[in-house]
């Protein structure tokens, strides 16, 4: 169990624990002790956090947690809180430490079993432990930092000032494994196979012999959710794919192929292109496009599910980061990320959410284990409103066709260059302006295509990808030659913030 004190790496700690094949959950530090006990954790990790333990009102927790007989590992703020609550002293360090340091371990056993005497670690803190609590010993130091790690083996309490969850800490995963496997005695049994078995069992229990519907989007989350439910209850499930005509080249066909032909999942393919393009006629405002598409999607989905007769359950591809983040205050609405495929709260379905506790990399691992094709498992994120928000200005059939062709060229070249998986997203945007060109002996007056490729970890921030010039040249030449209606290709070199990934 990872107790969250608001640190930037809290989610990462929970993910790393799962990479060690141990199931973990991230819980707010305000969770009552009785609830923590009821969850019967095999080990507790206290995360880092931005505050100082000495500030009035700094996040804390019930010190009884240290007496439950459950091993505790405090990281950064977690270490300082452990030290303070057990009677030690924490003070502002002379100078805050950010970045790589050398960790010197006092004994290569227990938490540090198998570590060399010195190794790189990652520090990011202002405060330090200056006086150990009674019964604790120093187990690691770093330059200018007498207490880089401390423990009380008897009580099963451990703390590290550095961040084992960050890759720059060379032996970070070894430290986590030592904590989980040796100190907490938790076996590494959380694997894609075990995740599938548990999910299938839970779905069967929830659904019984009732009917279930699931909306497919073409993305990995809804695909994995659908396959898990199909594995659990077979043909009680019907999938509905609302084809709004705003998908990329061949995506709709791929959904058909994969689900109907390969997995034999009952599938309703709703060809609603005309309906959506009709509603979008004359609309240029991005938020209005989102609203129209969102509403139309819900209406179409409801109509189709009613035709099927009464289904009690609806499958949703909600994943763990959505669950964690929905608990926090949302920032200003920059774009209403209406998740098309997400339905409003007042639908009369009960939700089946088989991915609710999974991180994205686990969803992918499960997808691979279930035999989903690589093109779905590793598909780059794609917005629900699809190409409509990559066409600046009005969405028409003609402009959709232009963008779809240009986008297919870009993706084809990115894949050939072996860069598809490294890029968070790579796509084409159709601008609302035209410019003059010359083709053969003819003057042209046509649209430019803008290439957008970004690297990112979570879409909150993003950097423009430094694509090789020869790749850019191939993409540009091919688009201009192969896509009628385009006579110019430009490259978007903005990062997020202050730009956003999508153009609308
Ligand atoms: P921005 O453009 O805000 O995008 O930097 C961040 C991430 O969100 C995706 N995105 C959307 N996803 N509905 C979605 O389901 C939307 O309306 C939407 N708008 C943006 C975008 O592709 C990127 O991954």
Coordinates of C-alpha atoms and ligand atoms in Angstrom, one line a residue:
X1 CA 0.0 0.0 0.0
X2 CA 1.4 3.3 -1.0
X3 CA 0.3 6.2 1.2
X4 CA 0.3 9.4 -0.9
X5 CA 1.6 12.6 0.6
X6 CA 1.3 14.5 -2.6
X7 CA 4.7 13.8 -4.1
X8 CA 5.4 14.0 -7.8
X9 CA 6.5 10.4 -7.8
X10 CA 3.6 8.8 -5.8
X11 CA 2.0 7.1 -8.7
X12 CA 5.3 6.0 -10.0
X13 CA 6.1 4.2 -6.7
X14 CA 2.8 2.2 -7.0
X15 CA 3.7 1.4 -10.6
X16 CA 7.2 0.3 -9.7
X17 CA 5.9 -2.0 -7.0
X18 CA 3.6 -3.6 -9.6
X19 CA 6.6 -3.9 -11.9
X20 CA 8.0 -6.1 -9.1
X21 CA 4.9 -8.2 -9.7
X22 CA 3.3 -7.2 -6.4
X23 CA -0.1 -5.7 -6.4
X24 CA -0.2 -2.1 -5.0
X25 CA -2.7 0.6 -4.4
X26 CA -2.2 4.3 -3.9
X27 CA -4.3 5.8 -1.0
X28 CA -4.6 9.3 0.3
X29 CA -2.7 10.0 3.6
X30 CA -6.1 10.9 5.1
X31 CA -7.3 7.3 4.9
X32 CA -8.4 6.2 8.4
X33 CA -6.2 3.7 10.1
X34 CA -9.0 1.2 10.4
X35 CA -9.5 1.3 6.6
X36 CA -5.9 0.6 6.1
X37 CA -6.0 -2.3 8.5
X38 CA -9.1 -3.6 6.8
X39 CA -7.2 -3.7 3.5
X40 CA -4.6 -6.0 5.1
X41 CA -1.6 -4.7 3.3
X42 CA 1.5 -6.8 3.3
X43 CA 3.7 -3.7 3.4
X44 CA 3.3 0.1 3.5
X45 CA 5.3 2.7 1.6
X46 CA 5.1 6.3 2.6
X47 CA 5.6 8.6 -0.5
X48 CA 7.4 11.8 -0.9
X49 CA 5.6 15.1 -0.7
X50 CA 6.2 18.8 -1.3
X51 CA 5.8 20.1 2.3
X52 CA 8.1 20.2 5.3
X53 CA 7.1 17.9 8.2
X54 CA 7.7 20.9 10.5
X55 CA 5.2 23.2 8.8
X56 CA 1.9 23.6 10.7
X57 CA -0.8 21.5 9.0
X58 CA 1.8 19.4 7.1
X59 CA 0.2 16.1 6.0
X60 CA 0.7 13.4 8.6
X61 CA -0.8 10.1 9.6
X62 CA -1.8 8.1 12.7
X63 CA 1.5 7.0 14.4
X64 CA -0.3 3.8 15.3
X65 CA 0.5 2.7 11.8
X66 CA 4.0 1.9 13.0
X67 CA 2.7 -0.6 15.6
X68 CA 0.6 -2.8 13.3
X69 CA 3.5 -5.3 12.7
X70 CA 3.3 -4.3 8.9
X71 CA 6.7 -3.3 7.5
X72 CA 6.9 0.4 6.5
X73 CA 9.3 2.0 4.1
X74 CA 9.3 5.8 4.1
X75 CA 10.6 7.6 1.0
X76 CA 11.9 11.2 1.2
X77 CA 9.0 13.0 3.0
X78 CA 7.9 9.5 4.2
X79 CA 11.3 9.0 5.8
X80 CA 11.2 12.4 7.5
X81 CA 7.7 11.8 8.8
X82 CA 8.7 8.4 10.1
X83 CA 11.7 10.1 11.8
X84 CA 9.6 12.9 13.3
X85 CA 6.7 10.7 14.5
X86 CA 9.1 8.3 16.2
X87 CA 10.8 11.1 18.1
X88 CA 13.7 12.1 15.8
X89 CA 14.5 15.6 14.5
X90 CA 14.1 16.9 11.0
X91 CA 15.5 20.3 9.9
X92 CA 15.8 22.3 6.8
X93 CA 19.1 21.2 5.2
X94 CA 21.7 23.9 4.6
X95 CA 21.0 23.6 0.9
X96 CA 18.2 21.8 -0.8
X97 CA 19.5 18.8 -2.8
X98 CA 18.1 18.0 -6.3
X99 CA 19.7 15.5 -8.6
X100 CA 22.2 12.7 -8.7
X101 CA 24.2 11.9 -5.6
X102 CA 26.3 8.9 -4.4
X103 CA 24.7 6.6 -1.9
X104 CA 27.2 4.8 0.4
X105 CA 25.6 1.8 2.1
X106 CA 26.8 0.8 5.6
X107 CA 25.8 -2.8 5.3
X108 CA 24.8 -4.7 2.1
X109 CA 22.0 -6.6 3.7
X110 CA 18.3 -6.3 4.5
X111 CA 16.9 -3.4 2.4
X112 CA 20.3 -2.9 0.8
X113 CA 21.1 -6.6 0.2
X114 CA 23.1 -7.1 -3.0
X115 CA 24.0 -3.4 -3.4
X116 CA 27.6 -2.3 -4.0
X117 CA 29.3 0.0 -1.4
X118 CA 28.6 3.0 -3.6
X119 CA 26.0 3.6 -6.2
X120 CA 24.1 6.6 -7.8
X121 CA 20.9 7.7 -6.3
X122 CA 18.3 10.5 -6.9
X123 CA 17.7 13.1 -4.3
X124 CA 15.0 15.8 -4.3
X125 CA 14.5 17.4 -0.9
X126 CA 14.9 20.5 1.3
X127 CA 14.7 18.9 4.8
X128 CA 17.0 16.3 6.3
X129 CA 16.9 14.0 9.4
X130 CA 19.4 15.5 11.8
X131 CA 18.7 13.3 14.8
X132 CA 17.6 9.6 14.6
X133 CA 14.7 8.4 16.6
X134 CA 15.7 6.0 19.5
X135 CA 16.3 2.5 18.3
X136 CA 17.1 3.4 14.7
X137 CA 20.5 3.1 13.0
X138 CA 21.9 4.8 9.9
X139 CA 22.2 2.4 7.0
X140 CA 23.2 4.7 4.2
X141 CA 24.9 8.1 3.8
X142 CA 25.7 10.5 0.9
X143 CA 28.0 13.5 0.7
X144 CA 26.7 16.2 3.1
X145 CA 23.9 13.9 4.2
X146 CA 24.6 11.8 7.3
X147 CA 21.2 10.1 7.2
X148 CA 20.5 9.0 3.6
X149 CA 18.8 5.9 5.0
X150 CA 17.8 4.6 8.4
X151 CA 16.0 1.6 9.9
X152 CA 14.8 -0.2 13.0
X153 CA 14.8 -3.8 11.9
X154 CA 13.1 -5.0 15.0
X155 CA 10.1 -2.8 14.4
X156 CA 10.2 -3.3 10.6
X157 CA 10.6 0.4 9.9
X158 CA 12.8 1.6 7.1
X159 CA 13.4 5.0 5.5
X160 CA 15.4 6.3 2.5
X161 CA 16.0 10.0 1.8
X162 CA 16.5 9.3 -2.0
X163 CA 14.0 8.1 -4.5
X164 CA 14.3 4.3 -5.3
X165 CA 11.4 4.6 -7.7
X166 CA 13.3 7.0 -10.1
X167 CA 15.4 5.3 -12.8
X168 CA 18.4 7.5 -11.9
X169 CA 18.7 5.5 -8.7
X170 CA 20.8 2.7 -10.1
X171 CA 19.7 0.0 -7.6
X172 CA 16.2 1.4 -6.9
X173 CA 14.3 -1.6 -8.1
X174 CA 16.6 -3.9 -6.1
X175 CA 15.8 -1.9 -3.0
X176 CA 12.1 -2.1 -3.6
X177 CA 12.4 -5.9 -4.3
X178 CA 14.3 -6.4 -1.1
X179 CA 11.6 -4.5 0.8
X180 CA 8.7 -6.4 -0.8
X181 CA 10.1 -9.9 -1.1
X182 CA 12.5 -10.3 1.9
X183 CA 11.2 -7.7 4.5
X184 CA 7.5 -7.9 3.8
X185 CA 7.7 -11.6 2.6
X186 CA 5.3 -10.9 -0.3
X187 CA 5.7 -13.3 -3.3
X188 CA 5.9 -11.8 -6.8
X189 CA 2.7 -13.3 -8.2
X190 CA 1.0 -10.3 -9.8
X191 CA 1.3 -11.2 -13.5
X192 CA -0.8 -10.6 -16.6
X193 CA -2.1 -14.2 -16.2
X194 CA -3.1 -13.7 -12.6
X195 CA -4.7 -10.3 -13.4
X196 CA -6.8 -12.0 -16.1
X197 CA -7.9 -14.8 -13.8
X198 CA -8.9 -12.4 -11.0
X199 CA -10.7 -10.1 -13.4
X200 CA -12.6 -12.9 -15.1
X201 CA -13.7 -14.2 -11.7
X202 CA -14.9 -10.8 -10.5
X203 CA -16.8 -10.1 -13.8
X204 CA -18.6 -13.5 -13.5
X205 CA -19.6 -12.7 -10.0
X206 CA -20.9 -9.2 -10.8
X207 CA -22.7 -10.0 -14.1
X208 CA -24.2 -13.4 -13.3
X209 CA -26.3 -14.4 -16.3
X210 CA -27.4 -10.9 -17.3
X211 CA -26.7 -9.2 -20.7
X212 CA -23.8 -6.7 -21.1
X213 CA -23.0 -4.1 -23.7
X214 CA -19.6 -2.5 -24.4
X215 CA -18.7 0.4 -26.6
X216 CA -15.5 -0.1 -28.6
X217 CA -13.5 2.9 -29.7
X218 CA -10.6 1.2 -31.4
X219 CA -8.3 2.0 -28.5
X220 CA -6.5 -0.4 -26.2
X221 CA -8.6 0.2 -23.0
X222 CA -12.0 -0.5 -24.4
X223 CA -10.6 -3.5 -26.4
X224 CA -9.0 -5.1 -23.4
X225 CA -12.0 -4.4 -21.2
X226 CA -14.3 -6.0 -23.8
X227 CA -12.1 -9.1 -24.2
X228 CA -11.9 -9.7 -20.5
X229 CA -15.7 -9.5 -20.3
X230 CA -16.0 -11.8 -23.3
X231 CA -13.7 -14.3 -21.6
X232 CA -15.8 -14.1 -18.5
X233 CA -19.3 -14.3 -19.8
X234 CA -19.0 -15.1 -23.5
X235 CA -22.0 -14.2 -25.7
X236 CA -23.9 -12.4 -22.9
X237 CA -21.7 -9.6 -24.2
X238 CA -22.4 -7.5 -27.3
X239 CA -20.0 -4.9 -28.4
X240 CA -21.1 -1.7 -30.1
X241 CA -18.7 0.1 -32.4
X242 CA -20.1 3.6 -33.2
X243 CA -18.2 4.5 -36.4
X244 CA -18.5 8.2 -36.4
X245 CA -16.4 8.5 -39.6
X246 CA -13.8 10.5 -37.8
X247 CA -11.3 7.6 -37.3
X248 CA -8.0 7.2 -39.0
X249 CA -7.5 5.1 -42.2
X250 CA -8.6 1.5 -41.8
X251 CA -9.3 1.7 -38.1
X252 CA -13.0 0.7 -38.4
X253 CA -12.1 -2.3 -40.5
X254 CA -9.5 -3.3 -38.0
X255 CA -12.0 -3.3 -35.2
X256 CA -14.3 -5.5 -37.3
X257 CA -11.5 -7.9 -38.2
X258 CA -10.2 -8.2 -34.7
X259 CA -13.4 -8.6 -32.8
X260 CA -15.9 -10.2 -35.1
X261 CA -13.6 -12.4 -37.3
X262 CA -10.7 -13.1 -35.0
X263 CA -12.2 -13.3 -31.5
X264 CA -15.9 -14.0 -32.6
X265 CA -17.2 -11.4 -30.2
X266 CA -20.8 -10.4 -31.1
X267 CA -20.4 -6.9 -32.6
X268 CA -22.7 -4.3 -33.9
X269 CA -20.9 -2.0 -36.3
X270 CA -23.0 1.2 -36.5
X271 CA -22.1 3.1 -39.7
X272 CA -23.0 6.6 -38.5
X273 CA -20.6 8.7 -40.7
X274 CA -23.3 10.6 -42.4
X275 CA -25.1 11.4 -39.2
X276 CA -22.0 12.9 -37.6
X277 CA -20.7 14.8 -40.6
X278 CA -24.2 16.2 -41.1
X279 CA -24.3 17.5 -37.5
X280 CA -20.9 19.0 -37.9
X281 CA -21.8 21.0 -41.0
X282 CA -20.8 24.6 -40.6
X283 CA -19.3 24.2 -37.1
X284 CA -15.9 25.6 -36.6
X285 CA -15.7 26.1 -32.8
X286 CA -13.6 23.3 -31.2
X287 CA -15.7 23.0 -28.1
X288 CA -18.9 23.0 -30.1
X289 CA -17.5 20.1 -32.2
X290 CA -16.7 18.2 -29.0
X291 CA -20.2 18.8 -27.6
X292 CA -21.9 17.7 -30.8
X293 CA -19.8 14.6 -31.2
X294 CA -20.2 13.7 -27.6
X295 CA -24.0 14.1 -27.6
X296 CA -24.4 12.3 -31.0
X297 CA -22.3 9.5 -29.7
X298 CA -24.4 8.9 -26.7
X299 CA -27.6 9.1 -28.6
X300 CA -26.4 6.6 -31.2
X301 CA -25.1 4.3 -28.6
X302 CA -28.3 4.4 -26.6
X303 CA -30.4 3.7 -29.7
X304 CA -28.3 0.7 -30.6
X305 CA -28.3 -0.7 -27.1
X306 CA -32.1 -0.4 -26.9
X307 CA -32.4 -2.3 -30.1
X308 CA -30.5 -5.1 -28.5
X309 CA -33.1 -5.4 -25.8
X310 CA -32.5 -4.9 -22.1
X311 CA -28.9 -5.0 -21.0
X312 CA -28.3 -4.4 -17.3
X313 CA -24.5 -3.8 -17.5
X314 CA -22.3 -1.5 -19.4
X315 CA -18.5 -2.1 -19.7
X316 CA -16.2 0.9 -19.2
X317 CA -12.5 1.0 -19.9
X318 CA -11.7 3.3 -16.9
X319 CA -8.1 2.8 -15.8
X320 CA -6.4 3.4 -12.5
X321 CA -4.9 6.8 -13.2
X322 CA -8.4 8.1 -14.0
X323 CA -9.6 6.7 -10.7
X324 CA -6.8 8.3 -8.8
X325 CA -7.1 11.6 -10.6
X326 CA -10.9 11.9 -10.4
X327 CA -10.3 12.2 -6.6
X328 CA -8.3 15.4 -7.0
X329 CA -9.4 19.0 -7.8
X330 CA -9.4 19.5 -11.5
X331 CA -7.5 22.5 -12.9
X332 CA -9.0 25.0 -15.2
X333 CA -10.8 23.5 -18.2
X334 CA -8.5 24.1 -21.1
X335 CA -10.4 21.7 -23.3
X336 CA -13.4 19.7 -22.3
X337 CA -11.9 16.3 -22.7
X338 CA -15.2 14.8 -23.3
X339 CA -14.3 11.2 -23.5
X340 CA -16.4 10.0 -26.4
X341 CA -17.3 6.5 -25.4
X342 CA -17.7 7.7 -21.9
X343 CA -21.4 8.0 -21.1
X344 CA -23.1 10.4 -18.7
X345 CA -23.7 9.6 -15.1
X346 CA -27.5 9.1 -15.5
X347 CA -27.5 6.1 -17.8
X348 CA -29.5 3.2 -16.5
X349 CA -26.7 0.7 -16.6
X350 CA -24.6 -0.7 -13.9
X351 CA -21.0 -0.3 -14.8
X352 CA -18.5 -3.1 -15.2
X353 CA -15.0 -1.7 -15.0
X354 CA -12.5 -4.5 -15.3
X355 CA -9.5 -2.2 -15.7
X356 CA -10.3 0.1 -12.8
X357 CA -7.2 -1.0 -10.9
X358 CA -4.7 -1.2 -13.7
X359 CA -2.1 1.1 -15.0
X360 CA -1.7 1.6 -18.7
X361 CA 1.3 -0.7 -19.0
X362 CA -0.6 -3.4 -17.3
X363 CA -3.6 -3.0 -19.6
X364 CA -1.1 -3.4 -22.5
X365 CA 0.4 -6.5 -20.9
X366 CA -3.0 -8.0 -20.4
X367 CA -3.9 -7.2 -24.0
X368 CA -0.8 -8.9 -25.3
X369 CA -1.6 -11.9 -23.1
X370 CA -5.1 -12.0 -24.5
X371 CA -3.7 -12.1 -28.0
X372 CA -4.8 -8.6 -29.2
X373 CA -2.8 -7.4 -32.2
X374 CA 0.1 -5.1 -31.7
X375 CA -1.6 -2.3 -33.6
X376 CA -4.3 -2.1 -31.0
X377 CA -2.2 -2.9 -27.9
X378 CA 0.4 -0.2 -28.8
X379 CA -1.9 2.3 -30.5
X380 CA -0.9 5.9 -29.7
X381 CA -3.6 7.8 -27.8
X382 CA -6.3 9.1 -30.1
X383 CA -8.9 11.7 -29.0
X384 CA -12.5 10.6 -28.8
X385 CA -13.7 13.3 -31.2
X386 CA -11.1 11.9 -33.6
X387 CA -10.0 13.8 -36.7
X388 CA -12.7 16.4 -36.2
X389 CA -10.5 18.3 -33.8
X390 CA -7.5 18.0 -36.1
X391 CA -9.3 19.8 -38.9
X392 CA -9.1 23.4 -38.1
X393 CA -12.4 25.0 -39.3
X394 CA -15.2 23.1 -40.8
X395 CA -15.3 19.3 -41.0
X396 CA -16.4 18.2 -44.4
X397 CA -16.2 14.8 -46.2
X398 CA -13.6 16.3 -48.6
X399 CA -11.4 17.7 -45.8
X400 CA -11.7 14.5 -43.8
X401 CA -10.5 12.5 -46.8
X402 CA -7.5 14.8 -47.2
X403 CA -6.5 14.6 -43.5
X404 CA -7.0 10.8 -43.4
X405 CA -4.7 10.2 -46.4
X406 CA -2.0 12.6 -45.1
X407 CA -2.2 11.1 -41.6
X408 CA -1.8 7.6 -43.1
X409 CA 1.3 8.6 -44.9
X410 CA 2.8 10.1 -41.8
X411 CA 2.0 7.1 -39.7
X412 CA 3.3 4.7 -42.3
X413 CA 6.7 6.6 -42.5
X414 CA 6.9 6.9 -38.7
X415 CA 6.4 3.1 -38.3
X416 CA 8.9 2.3 -41.1
X417 CA 11.5 4.5 -39.3
X418 CA 10.8 2.4 -36.1
X419 CA 9.7 5.5 -34.1
X420 CA 6.0 4.8 -33.6
X421 CA 6.3 3.4 -30.1
X422 CA 8.8 6.0 -28.9
X423 CA 6.5 8.9 -29.8
X424 CA 3.6 9.6 -27.5
X425 CA 1.6 10.8 -30.5
X426 CA 2.3 11.5 -34.1
X427 CA -0.3 12.8 -36.5
X428 CA -1.3 15.3 -39.2
X429 CA -3.4 18.4 -38.8
X430 CA -5.3 20.1 -41.6
X431 CA -5.2 23.9 -41.4
X432 CA -8.0 26.3 -42.5
X433 CA -5.8 28.3 -44.8
X434 CA -4.6 27.8 -48.3
X435 CA -1.5 28.9 -50.1
X436 CA -0.1 29.1 -53.6
X437 CA 2.1 26.4 -55.0
X438 CA 3.2 25.1 -58.4
X439 CA 2.7 21.6 -59.6
X440 CA 3.9 20.7 -63.1
X441 CA 3.2 23.9 -64.9
X442 CA 0.0 24.6 -63.0
X443 CA -0.6 27.0 -60.2
X444 CA -2.2 25.4 -57.2
X445 CA -4.1 27.0 -54.3
X446 CA -4.4 24.3 -51.7
X447 CA -4.2 23.4 -48.0
X448 CA -1.1 22.9 -45.9
X449 CA -0.7 19.8 -43.7
X450 CA 0.9 20.4 -40.3
X451 CA 3.0 17.5 -38.9
X452 CA 2.7 17.1 -35.1
X453 CA 4.8 14.6 -33.2
X454 CA 5.4 14.8 -29.5
X455 CA 7.2 12.9 -26.7
X456 CA 5.4 12.8 -23.4
X457 CA 4.9 10.6 -20.3
X458 CA 1.4 11.5 -19.5
X459 CA 0.1 14.1 -21.9
X460 CA 0.2 16.8 -19.1
X461 CA 3.4 18.1 -20.6
X462 CA 4.9 17.3 -24.0
X463 CA 7.9 18.2 -26.1
X464 CA 8.0 18.3 -29.9
X465 CA 9.8 15.3 -31.2
X466 CA 13.1 15.8 -33.0
X467 CA 12.3 13.7 -36.1
X468 CA 15.2 13.1 -38.4
X469 CA 15.3 15.5 -41.4
X470 CA 15.3 12.6 -44.0
X471 CA 12.1 11.2 -42.4
X472 CA 10.5 14.7 -42.5
X473 CA 11.5 15.0 -46.1
X474 CA 10.0 11.6 -47.1
X475 CA 6.7 12.5 -45.3
X476 CA 6.5 15.9 -46.9
X477 CA 7.3 14.6 -50.4
X478 CA 4.8 11.7 -50.1
X479 CA 2.0 13.8 -48.7
X480 CA 2.3 16.5 -51.4
X481 CA 2.5 13.9 -54.1
X482 CA -0.1 11.4 -52.9
X483 CA -2.7 13.6 -51.3
X484 CA -4.8 15.8 -53.7
X485 CA -5.7 19.1 -52.2
X486 CA -2.4 19.6 -50.3
X487 CA 0.6 21.6 -51.7
X488 CA 2.6 22.3 -48.5
X489 CA 3.8 20.6 -45.4
X490 CA 4.8 22.4 -42.2
X491 CA 6.2 21.1 -38.9
X492 CA 4.8 22.1 -35.4
X493 CA 7.7 22.8 -33.1
X494 CA 5.8 23.9 -30.0
X495 CA 5.9 22.2 -26.6
X496 CA 3.1 21.8 -24.1
X497 CA 2.7 24.1 -22.2
X498 CA 2.2 26.7 -23.6
X499 CA 0.7 24.9 -26.6
X500 CA -1.4 21.8 -26.4
X501 CA -0.8 18.5 -28.1
X502 CA -3.9 18.7 -30.3
X503 CA -4.7 21.8 -32.4
X504 CA -8.2 22.2 -31.1
Ligands
LIG1 P1 -4.1 18.3 -25.3 O1 -4.4 18.7 -26.7 O2 -5.0 18.9 -24.3 O3 -4.3 16.7 -25.3 O4 -2.6 18.6 -25.0 C1 -3.8 15.9 -24.2 C2 -4.2 14.5 -24.6 O5 -5.6 14.3 -24.6 C3 -6.1 13.9 -25.9 N1 -7.3 14.7 -26.1 C4 -8.6 14.2 -26.0 N2 -9.0 12.9 -25.7 N3 -11.2 13.6 -26.0 C5 -10.3 12.7 -25.7 O6 -10.7 11.5 -25.5 C6 -10.9 14.9 -26.3 O7 -11.7 15.7 -26.6 C7 -9.5 15.2 -26.3 N4 -8.8 16.3 -26.6 C8 -7.4 16.0 -26.5 C9 -5.0 14.3 -26.8 O8 -5.0 13.5 -28.0 C10 -3.7 14.1 -25.9 O9 -3.4 12.7 -25.9

